[in-house]
């Protein structure tokens, strides 16, 4: 269902720390003035040797520097649940994609982030196909969706306007075929009516058919086809909800299915 927009950061320390990591990339916003009662010695700036230990006095650091993480630059983009691991159902995670349009590049901190490289979505997908880099299916899906936008200004306008609608949380359901896998997403004709969110039902979807046969037989698609870890394709011909936009169909082989858009 539709996930409510978060009006405040979670109280859990791990999530606050994760948010701070993302906000670092989002830049900062100046406050009125540095706080006069927080001298530099009271809260030293984090360094590469500290391993991020400065998070313990994060508020004091913000007062001292007269700035805060620019969380207002983040716009809710999508929300995914990882498929349940049959061997350990507790490993299922919920994660959110946020869009943020930057005109000033960030720098790596040599502690958590060692290499930072900026690429356009088409460039990232090409590097994925050539096996220079790898990212999981949800990221591939979102890169294909970002390929709809030709400029940063266009993306910023769309994402900031659309974020007010919220978004639907998706849990991919894996269908095993004879020559690969299909991750089914909500709205696909093969997506189960009652998905197994906890792993308690121990439902395993499989077929002796090939992926090509399943694609030719189908007509309502919202799925990611996986031939191998670097051979993915997204097929969507349903209407996107909450004023979102469907991904472009980009795949890394030459197969052609009659029903793809």
PDB file of C-alpha atoms in Angstrom:
ATOM      1  CA  UNK A   1       0.000   0.000   0.000  1.00  0.00           C
ATOM      2  CA  UNK A   2       0.901   3.638   0.009  1.00  0.00           C
ATOM      3  CA  UNK A   3       3.615   4.497   2.504  1.00  0.00           C
ATOM      4  CA  UNK A   4       3.167   7.722   4.480  1.00  0.00           C
ATOM      5  CA  UNK A   5       5.720  10.430   3.961  1.00  0.00           C
ATOM      6  CA  UNK A   6       8.119  10.586   6.870  1.00  0.00           C
ATOM      7  CA  UNK A   7       7.786  13.909   8.654  1.00  0.00           C
ATOM      8  CA  UNK A   8      10.694  13.200  10.972  1.00  0.00           C
ATOM      9  CA  UNK A   9      13.715  10.950  11.103  1.00  0.00           C
ATOM     10  CA  UNK A  10      13.404   7.674  12.949  1.00  0.00           C
ATOM     11  CA  UNK A  11      14.498   7.595  16.562  1.00  0.00           C
ATOM     12  CA  UNK A  12      16.697   4.550  16.061  1.00  0.00           C
ATOM     13  CA  UNK A  13      20.409   5.511  16.185  1.00  0.00           C
ATOM     14  CA  UNK A  14      21.283   3.254  13.246  1.00  0.00           C
ATOM     15  CA  UNK A  15      18.703   4.936  11.034  1.00  0.00           C
ATOM     16  CA  UNK A  16      19.764   8.388  12.164  1.00  0.00           C
ATOM     17  CA  UNK A  17      23.345   7.549  11.258  1.00  0.00           C
ATOM     18  CA  UNK A  18      22.256   6.182   7.892  1.00  0.00           C
ATOM     19  CA  UNK A  19      20.263   9.351   7.266  1.00  0.00           C
ATOM     20  CA  UNK A  20      23.300  11.456   8.122  1.00  0.00           C
ATOM     21  CA  UNK A  21      25.364   9.530   5.595  1.00  0.00           C
ATOM     22  CA  UNK A  22      22.791  10.241   2.877  1.00  0.00           C
ATOM     23  CA  UNK A  23      22.400  13.857   3.948  1.00  0.00           C
ATOM     24  CA  UNK A  24      26.114  14.378   3.623  1.00  0.00           C
ATOM     25  CA  UNK A  25      25.658  13.815  -0.100  1.00  0.00           C
ATOM     26  CA  UNK A  26      22.658  16.131  -0.078  1.00  0.00           C
ATOM     27  CA  UNK A  27      24.773  19.058   1.039  1.00  0.00           C
ATOM     28  CA  UNK A  28      24.033  21.497   3.831  1.00  0.00           C
ATOM     29  CA  UNK A  29      21.888  24.524   4.565  1.00  0.00           C
ATOM     30  CA  UNK A  30      23.045  27.528   6.524  1.00  0.00           C
ATOM     31  CA  UNK A  31      21.298  28.481   9.759  1.00  0.00           C
ATOM     32  CA  UNK A  32      21.122  32.010  11.153  1.00  0.00           C
ATOM     33  CA  UNK A  33      24.560  31.972  12.750  1.00  0.00           C
ATOM     34  CA  UNK A  34      27.009  29.645  14.494  1.00  0.00           C
ATOM     35  CA  UNK A  35      26.084  28.977  18.103  1.00  0.00           C
ATOM     36  CA  UNK A  36      28.306  31.140  20.364  1.00  0.00           C
ATOM     37  CA  UNK A  37      28.303  28.681  23.267  1.00  0.00           C
ATOM     38  CA  UNK A  38      29.751  25.745  21.348  1.00  0.00           C
ATOM     39  CA  UNK A  39      33.503  26.304  20.932  1.00  0.00           C
ATOM     40  CA  UNK A  40      35.442  24.245  18.425  1.00  0.00           C
ATOM     41  CA  UNK A  41      37.208  22.335  21.190  1.00  0.00           C
ATOM     42  CA  UNK A  42      33.866  21.066  22.545  1.00  0.00           C
ATOM     43  CA  UNK A  43      33.110  19.140  19.397  1.00  0.00           C
ATOM     44  CA  UNK A  44      36.054  18.562  17.049  1.00  0.00           C
ATOM     45  CA  UNK A  45      35.291  18.120  13.387  1.00  0.00           C
ATOM     46  CA  UNK A  46      35.206  14.476  12.255  1.00  0.00           C
ATOM     47  CA  UNK A  47      38.332  13.350  10.465  1.00  0.00           C
ATOM     48  CA  UNK A  48      39.297  10.252   8.532  1.00  0.00           C
ATOM     49  CA  UNK A  49      40.966   8.883  11.640  1.00  0.00           C
ATOM     50  CA  UNK A  50      37.881   9.255  13.788  1.00  0.00           C
ATOM     51  CA  UNK A  51      35.794   6.811  11.776  1.00  0.00           C
ATOM     52  CA  UNK A  52      32.733   9.026  11.991  1.00  0.00           C
ATOM     53  CA  UNK A  53      32.841   9.281  15.781  1.00  0.00           C
ATOM     54  CA  UNK A  54      31.653  12.892  15.559  1.00  0.00           C
ATOM     55  CA  UNK A  55      28.058  11.684  15.165  1.00  0.00           C
ATOM     56  CA  UNK A  56      27.819  11.562  18.953  1.00  0.00           C
ATOM     57  CA  UNK A  57      27.733  15.355  19.095  1.00  0.00           C
ATOM     58  CA  UNK A  58      26.011  15.959  15.790  1.00  0.00           C
ATOM     59  CA  UNK A  59      23.662  18.681  17.056  1.00  0.00           C
ATOM     60  CA  UNK A  60      26.531  20.561  18.680  1.00  0.00           C
ATOM     61  CA  UNK A  61      28.478  20.312  15.446  1.00  0.00           C
ATOM     62  CA  UNK A  62      25.550  21.809  13.506  1.00  0.00           C
ATOM     63  CA  UNK A  63      25.280  24.684  15.982  1.00  0.00           C
ATOM     64  CA  UNK A  64      29.007  25.294  15.837  1.00  0.00           C
ATOM     65  CA  UNK A  65      29.176  25.382  12.045  1.00  0.00           C
ATOM     66  CA  UNK A  66      25.892  27.234  11.643  1.00  0.00           C
ATOM     67  CA  UNK A  67      24.496  24.715   9.166  1.00  0.00           C
ATOM     68  CA  UNK A  68      22.340  21.592   9.015  1.00  0.00           C
ATOM     69  CA  UNK A  69      22.062  18.691   6.539  1.00  0.00           C
ATOM     70  CA  UNK A  70      19.836  19.768   3.680  1.00  0.00           C
ATOM     71  CA  UNK A  71      17.187  17.069   4.113  1.00  0.00           C
ATOM     72  CA  UNK A  72      14.760  19.340   2.249  1.00  0.00           C
ATOM     73  CA  UNK A  73      16.678  18.523  -0.938  1.00  0.00           C
ATOM     74  CA  UNK A  74      15.627  14.857  -0.633  1.00  0.00           C
ATOM     75  CA  UNK A  75      12.436  13.750  -2.371  1.00  0.00           C
ATOM     76  CA  UNK A  76      10.779  10.368  -1.843  1.00  0.00           C
ATOM     77  CA  UNK A  77      11.171   8.348  -5.025  1.00  0.00           C
ATOM     78  CA  UNK A  78      10.310   4.699  -4.311  1.00  0.00           C
ATOM     79  CA  UNK A  79      10.059   2.101  -1.550  1.00  0.00           C
ATOM     80  CA  UNK A  80      11.126  -1.541  -1.880  1.00  0.00           C
ATOM     81  CA  UNK A  81      11.068  -4.646   0.292  1.00  0.00           C
ATOM     82  CA  UNK A  82      13.772  -7.212  -0.344  1.00  0.00           C
ATOM     83  CA  UNK A  83      12.447 -10.688  -1.207  1.00  0.00           C
ATOM     84  CA  UNK A  84      12.239 -13.002   1.796  1.00  0.00           C
ATOM     85  CA  UNK A  85      15.270 -15.256   2.261  1.00  0.00           C
ATOM     86  CA  UNK A  86      13.838 -18.738   2.827  1.00  0.00           C
ATOM     87  CA  UNK A  87      16.786 -19.737   5.013  1.00  0.00           C
ATOM     88  CA  UNK A  88      16.489 -16.628   7.195  1.00  0.00           C
ATOM     89  CA  UNK A  89      13.187 -14.691   6.934  1.00  0.00           C
ATOM     90  CA  UNK A  90      14.510 -11.995   9.291  1.00  0.00           C
ATOM     91  CA  UNK A  91      16.848 -10.739   6.547  1.00  0.00           C
ATOM     92  CA  UNK A  92      14.048  -9.040   4.590  1.00  0.00           C
ATOM     93  CA  UNK A  93      14.629  -5.291   4.554  1.00  0.00           C
ATOM     94  CA  UNK A  94      12.616  -2.241   3.596  1.00  0.00           C
ATOM     95  CA  UNK A  95      14.549   0.499   1.856  1.00  0.00           C
ATOM     96  CA  UNK A  96      13.634   3.786   0.283  1.00  0.00           C
ATOM     97  CA  UNK A  97      15.081   5.579  -2.732  1.00  0.00           C
ATOM     98  CA  UNK A  98      15.317   9.349  -2.443  1.00  0.00           C
ATOM     99  CA  UNK A  99      16.059  11.701  -5.322  1.00  0.00           C
ATOM    100  CA  UNK A 100      18.415  14.616  -4.802  1.00  0.00           C
ATOM    101  CA  UNK A 101      19.629  16.982  -7.522  1.00  0.00           C
ATOM    102  CA  UNK A 102      23.077  18.380  -6.775  1.00  0.00           C
ATOM    103  CA  UNK A 103      24.994  21.097  -8.552  1.00  0.00           C
ATOM    104  CA  UNK A 104      28.009  20.782  -6.250  1.00  0.00           C
ATOM    105  CA  UNK A 105      29.849  17.467  -6.245  1.00  0.00           C
ATOM    106  CA  UNK A 106      30.472  15.623  -2.973  1.00  0.00           C
ATOM    107  CA  UNK A 107      33.807  14.169  -1.957  1.00  0.00           C
ATOM    108  CA  UNK A 108      34.711  10.787  -0.468  1.00  0.00           C
ATOM    109  CA  UNK A 109      35.714  10.656   3.201  1.00  0.00           C
ATOM    110  CA  UNK A 110      38.260   7.762   2.855  1.00  0.00           C
ATOM    111  CA  UNK A 111      36.546   5.990   5.785  1.00  0.00           C
ATOM    112  CA  UNK A 112      33.122   4.780   4.649  1.00  0.00           C
ATOM    113  CA  UNK A 113      33.306   5.910   1.020  1.00  0.00           C
ATOM    114  CA  UNK A 114      36.602   5.257  -0.766  1.00  0.00           C
ATOM    115  CA  UNK A 115      35.591   5.812  -4.388  1.00  0.00           C
ATOM    116  CA  UNK A 116      32.993   8.278  -5.617  1.00  0.00           C
ATOM    117  CA  UNK A 117      32.085   8.433  -9.294  1.00  0.00           C
ATOM    118  CA  UNK A 118      29.250  10.282 -10.989  1.00  0.00           C
ATOM    119  CA  UNK A 119      27.558   8.819 -14.070  1.00  0.00           C
ATOM    120  CA  UNK A 120      24.405   9.492 -16.023  1.00  0.00           C
ATOM    121  CA  UNK A 121      21.801   6.692 -15.824  1.00  0.00           C
ATOM    122  CA  UNK A 122      22.512   5.501 -19.417  1.00  0.00           C
ATOM    123  CA  UNK A 123      26.247   5.476 -18.686  1.00  0.00           C
ATOM    124  CA  UNK A 124      25.714   3.471 -15.498  1.00  0.00           C
ATOM    125  CA  UNK A 125      23.587   0.915 -17.354  1.00  0.00           C
ATOM    126  CA  UNK A 126      26.201   0.556 -20.104  1.00  0.00           C
ATOM    127  CA  UNK A 127      28.893  -0.048 -17.498  1.00  0.00           C
ATOM    128  CA  UNK A 128      26.588  -2.595 -15.865  1.00  0.00           C
ATOM    129  CA  UNK A 129      26.142  -4.433 -19.170  1.00  0.00           C
ATOM    130  CA  UNK A 130      29.909  -4.503 -19.759  1.00  0.00           C
ATOM    131  CA  UNK A 131      30.352  -5.925 -16.234  1.00  0.00           C
ATOM    132  CA  UNK A 132      32.447  -2.976 -15.060  1.00  0.00           C
ATOM    133  CA  UNK A 133      30.014  -2.453 -12.193  1.00  0.00           C
ATOM    134  CA  UNK A 134      27.090  -4.343 -10.698  1.00  0.00           C
ATOM    135  CA  UNK A 135      23.942  -3.289  -8.872  1.00  0.00           C
ATOM    136  CA  UNK A 136      20.889  -5.282  -7.689  1.00  0.00           C
ATOM    137  CA  UNK A 137      17.620  -5.486  -9.682  1.00  0.00           C
ATOM    138  CA  UNK A 138      15.828  -2.641  -7.813  1.00  0.00           C
ATOM    139  CA  UNK A 139      18.668  -0.258  -8.650  1.00  0.00           C
ATOM    140  CA  UNK A 140      18.599  -1.415 -12.277  1.00  0.00           C
ATOM    141  CA  UNK A 141      14.853  -0.739 -12.353  1.00  0.00           C
ATOM    142  CA  UNK A 142      15.323   2.762 -10.958  1.00  0.00           C
ATOM    143  CA  UNK A 143      18.169   3.560 -13.357  1.00  0.00           C
ATOM    144  CA  UNK A 144      15.852   2.588 -16.225  1.00  0.00           C
ATOM    145  CA  UNK A 145      13.236   4.916 -14.769  1.00  0.00           C
ATOM    146  CA  UNK A 146      15.738   7.776 -14.544  1.00  0.00           C
ATOM    147  CA  UNK A 147      16.511   7.330 -18.241  1.00  0.00           C
ATOM    148  CA  UNK A 148      13.213   9.115 -18.956  1.00  0.00           C
ATOM    149  CA  UNK A 149      14.820  12.437 -18.045  1.00  0.00           C
ATOM    150  CA  UNK A 150      17.249  14.272 -20.295  1.00  0.00           C
ATOM    151  CA  UNK A 151      18.278  16.966 -17.831  1.00  0.00           C
ATOM    152  CA  UNK A 152      18.762  17.497 -14.124  1.00  0.00           C
ATOM    153  CA  UNK A 153      16.257  20.357 -14.123  1.00  0.00           C
ATOM    154  CA  UNK A 154      13.607  18.109 -15.662  1.00  0.00           C
ATOM    155  CA  UNK A 155      14.239  15.401 -13.074  1.00  0.00           C
ATOM    156  CA  UNK A 156      14.206  17.893 -10.203  1.00  0.00           C
ATOM    157  CA  UNK A 157      10.853  19.357 -11.222  1.00  0.00           C
ATOM    158  CA  UNK A 158       9.250  15.948 -11.669  1.00  0.00           C
ATOM    159  CA  UNK A 159      10.615  14.423  -8.456  1.00  0.00           C
ATOM    160  CA  UNK A 160       9.817  17.414  -6.242  1.00  0.00           C
ATOM    161  CA  UNK A 161       6.233  17.624  -7.546  1.00  0.00           C
ATOM    162  CA  UNK A 162       5.622  13.869  -7.513  1.00  0.00           C
ATOM    163  CA  UNK A 163       7.046  13.293  -4.013  1.00  0.00           C
ATOM    164  CA  UNK A 164       3.956  14.905  -2.503  1.00  0.00           C
ATOM    165  CA  UNK A 165       1.910  11.908  -3.708  1.00  0.00           C
ATOM    166  CA  UNK A 166       3.855   9.329  -1.696  1.00  0.00           C
ATOM    167  CA  UNK A 167       4.584   5.935  -3.215  1.00  0.00           C
ATOM    168  CA  UNK A 168       3.663   2.269  -3.121  1.00  0.00           C
ATOM    169  CA  UNK A 169       5.913  -0.215  -1.339  1.00  0.00           C
ATOM    170  CA  UNK A 170       6.900  -3.140  -3.542  1.00  0.00           C
ATOM    171  CA  UNK A 171       8.098  -6.596  -2.589  1.00  0.00           C
ATOM    172  CA  UNK A 172       9.467  -8.551  -5.567  1.00  0.00           C
ATOM    173  CA  UNK A 173       8.300 -12.165  -5.762  1.00  0.00           C
ATOM    174  CA  UNK A 174      10.736 -14.536  -7.430  1.00  0.00           C
ATOM    175  CA  UNK A 175       9.523 -16.904 -10.149  1.00  0.00           C
ATOM    176  CA  UNK A 176      12.074 -19.542 -11.143  1.00  0.00           C
ATOM    177  CA  UNK A 177      11.987 -20.550 -14.820  1.00  0.00           C
ATOM    178  CA  UNK A 178      14.020 -23.236 -16.570  1.00  0.00           C
ATOM    179  CA  UNK A 179      16.590 -20.752 -17.891  1.00  0.00           C
ATOM    180  CA  UNK A 180      16.536 -17.880 -15.410  1.00  0.00           C
ATOM    181  CA  UNK A 181      14.385 -15.906 -13.013  1.00  0.00           C
ATOM    182  CA  UNK A 182      11.619 -13.328 -13.118  1.00  0.00           C
ATOM    183  CA  UNK A 183      11.086 -10.883 -10.283  1.00  0.00           C
ATOM    184  CA  UNK A 184       7.367 -10.163 -10.289  1.00  0.00           C
ATOM    185  CA  UNK A 185       6.185  -6.776  -9.028  1.00  0.00           C
ATOM    186  CA  UNK A 186       2.701  -5.585  -7.959  1.00  0.00           C
ATOM    187  CA  UNK A 187       0.354  -5.280 -10.925  1.00  0.00           C
ATOM    188  CA  UNK A 188       1.927  -8.095 -12.941  1.00  0.00           C
ATOM    189  CA  UNK A 189      -0.552 -10.780 -14.019  1.00  0.00           C
ATOM    190  CA  UNK A 190       1.515 -13.473 -12.259  1.00  0.00           C
ATOM    191  CA  UNK A 191       1.990 -11.544  -9.010  1.00  0.00           C
ATOM    192  CA  UNK A 192       0.306 -13.471  -6.142  1.00  0.00           C
ATOM    193  CA  UNK A 193      -2.817 -11.986  -4.566  1.00  0.00           C
ATOM    194  CA  UNK A 194      -1.467 -12.665  -1.072  1.00  0.00           C
ATOM    195  CA  UNK A 195       2.345 -12.300  -1.146  1.00  0.00           C
ATOM    196  CA  UNK A 196       4.417 -14.089   1.484  1.00  0.00           C
ATOM    197  CA  UNK A 197       5.884 -11.100   3.334  1.00  0.00           C
ATOM    198  CA  UNK A 198       7.274 -13.117   6.268  1.00  0.00           C
ATOM    199  CA  UNK A 199       8.415 -16.389   4.698  1.00  0.00           C
ATOM    200  CA  UNK A 200       6.103 -18.376   6.967  1.00  0.00           C
ATOM    201  CA  UNK A 201       4.041 -19.752   4.075  1.00  0.00           C
ATOM    202  CA  UNK A 202       7.176 -21.111   2.383  1.00  0.00           C
ATOM    203  CA  UNK A 203       5.671 -20.535  -1.058  1.00  0.00           C
ATOM    204  CA  UNK A 204       8.049 -21.285  -3.925  1.00  0.00           C
ATOM    205  CA  UNK A 205       7.005 -20.202  -7.418  1.00  0.00           C
ATOM    206  CA  UNK A 206       8.639 -22.201 -10.198  1.00  0.00           C
ATOM    207  CA  UNK A 207       7.898 -23.501 -13.677  1.00  0.00           C
ATOM    208  CA  UNK A 208       9.483 -25.759 -16.276  1.00  0.00           C
ATOM    209  CA  UNK A 209       8.819 -23.149 -18.950  1.00  0.00           C
ATOM    210  CA  UNK A 210      11.485 -20.892 -20.384  1.00  0.00           C
ATOM    211  CA  UNK A 211      11.452 -17.159 -19.792  1.00  0.00           C
ATOM    212  CA  UNK A 212      10.801 -16.588 -23.501  1.00  0.00           C
ATOM    213  CA  UNK A 213       7.653 -18.734 -23.377  1.00  0.00           C
ATOM    214  CA  UNK A 214       6.349 -16.955 -20.269  1.00  0.00           C
ATOM    215  CA  UNK A 215       6.871 -13.597 -21.953  1.00  0.00           C
ATOM    216  CA  UNK A 216       5.094 -14.638 -25.163  1.00  0.00           C
ATOM    217  CA  UNK A 217       2.137 -16.059 -23.218  1.00  0.00           C
ATOM    218  CA  UNK A 218       1.719 -13.003 -20.990  1.00  0.00           C
ATOM    219  CA  UNK A 219       0.072  -9.651 -21.591  1.00  0.00           C
ATOM    220  CA  UNK A 220       0.185  -7.659 -18.312  1.00  0.00           C
ATOM    221  CA  UNK A 221       3.750  -7.057 -17.243  1.00  0.00           C
ATOM    222  CA  UNK A 222       5.485  -5.497 -14.274  1.00  0.00           C
ATOM    223  CA  UNK A 223       8.591  -7.598 -13.934  1.00  0.00           C
ATOM    224  CA  UNK A 224      12.368  -7.802 -14.017  1.00  0.00           C
ATOM    225  CA  UNK A 225      13.740 -10.643 -16.146  1.00  0.00           C
ATOM    226  CA  UNK A 226      17.041 -12.057 -14.886  1.00  0.00           C
ATOM    227  CA  UNK A 227      19.104 -14.280 -17.209  1.00  0.00           C
ATOM    228  CA  UNK A 228      22.261 -13.845 -15.125  1.00  0.00           C
ATOM    229  CA  UNK A 229      23.632 -11.256 -12.717  1.00  0.00           C
ATOM    230  CA  UNK A 230      24.598  -8.881 -15.545  1.00  0.00           C
ATOM    231  CA  UNK A 231      21.724  -9.663 -17.898  1.00  0.00           C
ATOM    232  CA  UNK A 232      18.567  -7.952 -16.650  1.00  0.00           C
ATOM    233  CA  UNK A 233      15.575  -6.453 -18.419  1.00  0.00           C
ATOM    234  CA  UNK A 234      12.597  -4.486 -17.116  1.00  0.00           C
ATOM    235  CA  UNK A 235       9.156  -4.976 -18.688  1.00  0.00           C
ATOM    236  CA  UNK A 236       6.269  -2.728 -17.655  1.00  0.00           C
ATOM    237  CA  UNK A 237       3.014  -2.076 -19.513  1.00  0.00           C
ATOM    238  CA  UNK A 238       0.765  -1.095 -16.596  1.00  0.00           C
ATOM    239  CA  UNK A 239      -0.108   2.419 -15.464  1.00  0.00           C
ATOM    240  CA  UNK A 240       2.246   3.760 -12.802  1.00  0.00           C
ATOM    241  CA  UNK A 241       0.567   4.792  -9.540  1.00  0.00           C
ATOM    242  CA  UNK A 242       0.883   8.023  -7.557  1.00  0.00           C
ATOM    243  CA  UNK A 243       1.789  10.080 -10.642  1.00  0.00           C
ATOM    244  CA  UNK A 244       5.055   8.200 -11.091  1.00  0.00           C
ATOM    245  CA  UNK A 245       6.642   7.265 -14.401  1.00  0.00           C
ATOM    246  CA  UNK A 246       7.405   3.810 -15.781  1.00  0.00           C
ATOM    247  CA  UNK A 247      10.999   2.815 -16.562  1.00  0.00           C
ATOM    248  CA  UNK A 248      12.228   2.625 -20.116  1.00  0.00           C
ATOM    249  CA  UNK A 249      12.610  -0.914 -21.433  1.00  0.00           C
ATOM    250  CA  UNK A 250      16.348  -1.473 -21.470  1.00  0.00           C
ATOM    251  CA  UNK A 251      17.802  -4.952 -21.633  1.00  0.00           C
ATOM    252  CA  UNK A 252      21.248  -6.386 -22.233  1.00  0.00           C
ATOM    253  CA  UNK A 253      20.443  -8.963 -24.901  1.00  0.00           C
ATOM    254  CA  UNK A 254      18.747  -8.982 -28.301  1.00  0.00           C
ATOM    255  CA  UNK A 255      15.629 -10.941 -27.348  1.00  0.00           C
ATOM    256  CA  UNK A 256      12.362  -9.474 -28.568  1.00  0.00           C
ATOM    257  CA  UNK A 257       9.070 -10.200 -26.859  1.00  0.00           C
ATOM    258  CA  UNK A 258       5.839  -9.254 -28.569  1.00  0.00           C
ATOM    259  CA  UNK A 259       4.236  -7.685 -25.508  1.00  0.00           C
ATOM    260  CA  UNK A 260       7.075  -5.521 -24.267  1.00  0.00           C
ATOM    261  CA  UNK A 261       6.772  -1.732 -24.331  1.00  0.00           C
TER     262      UNK A 261
END
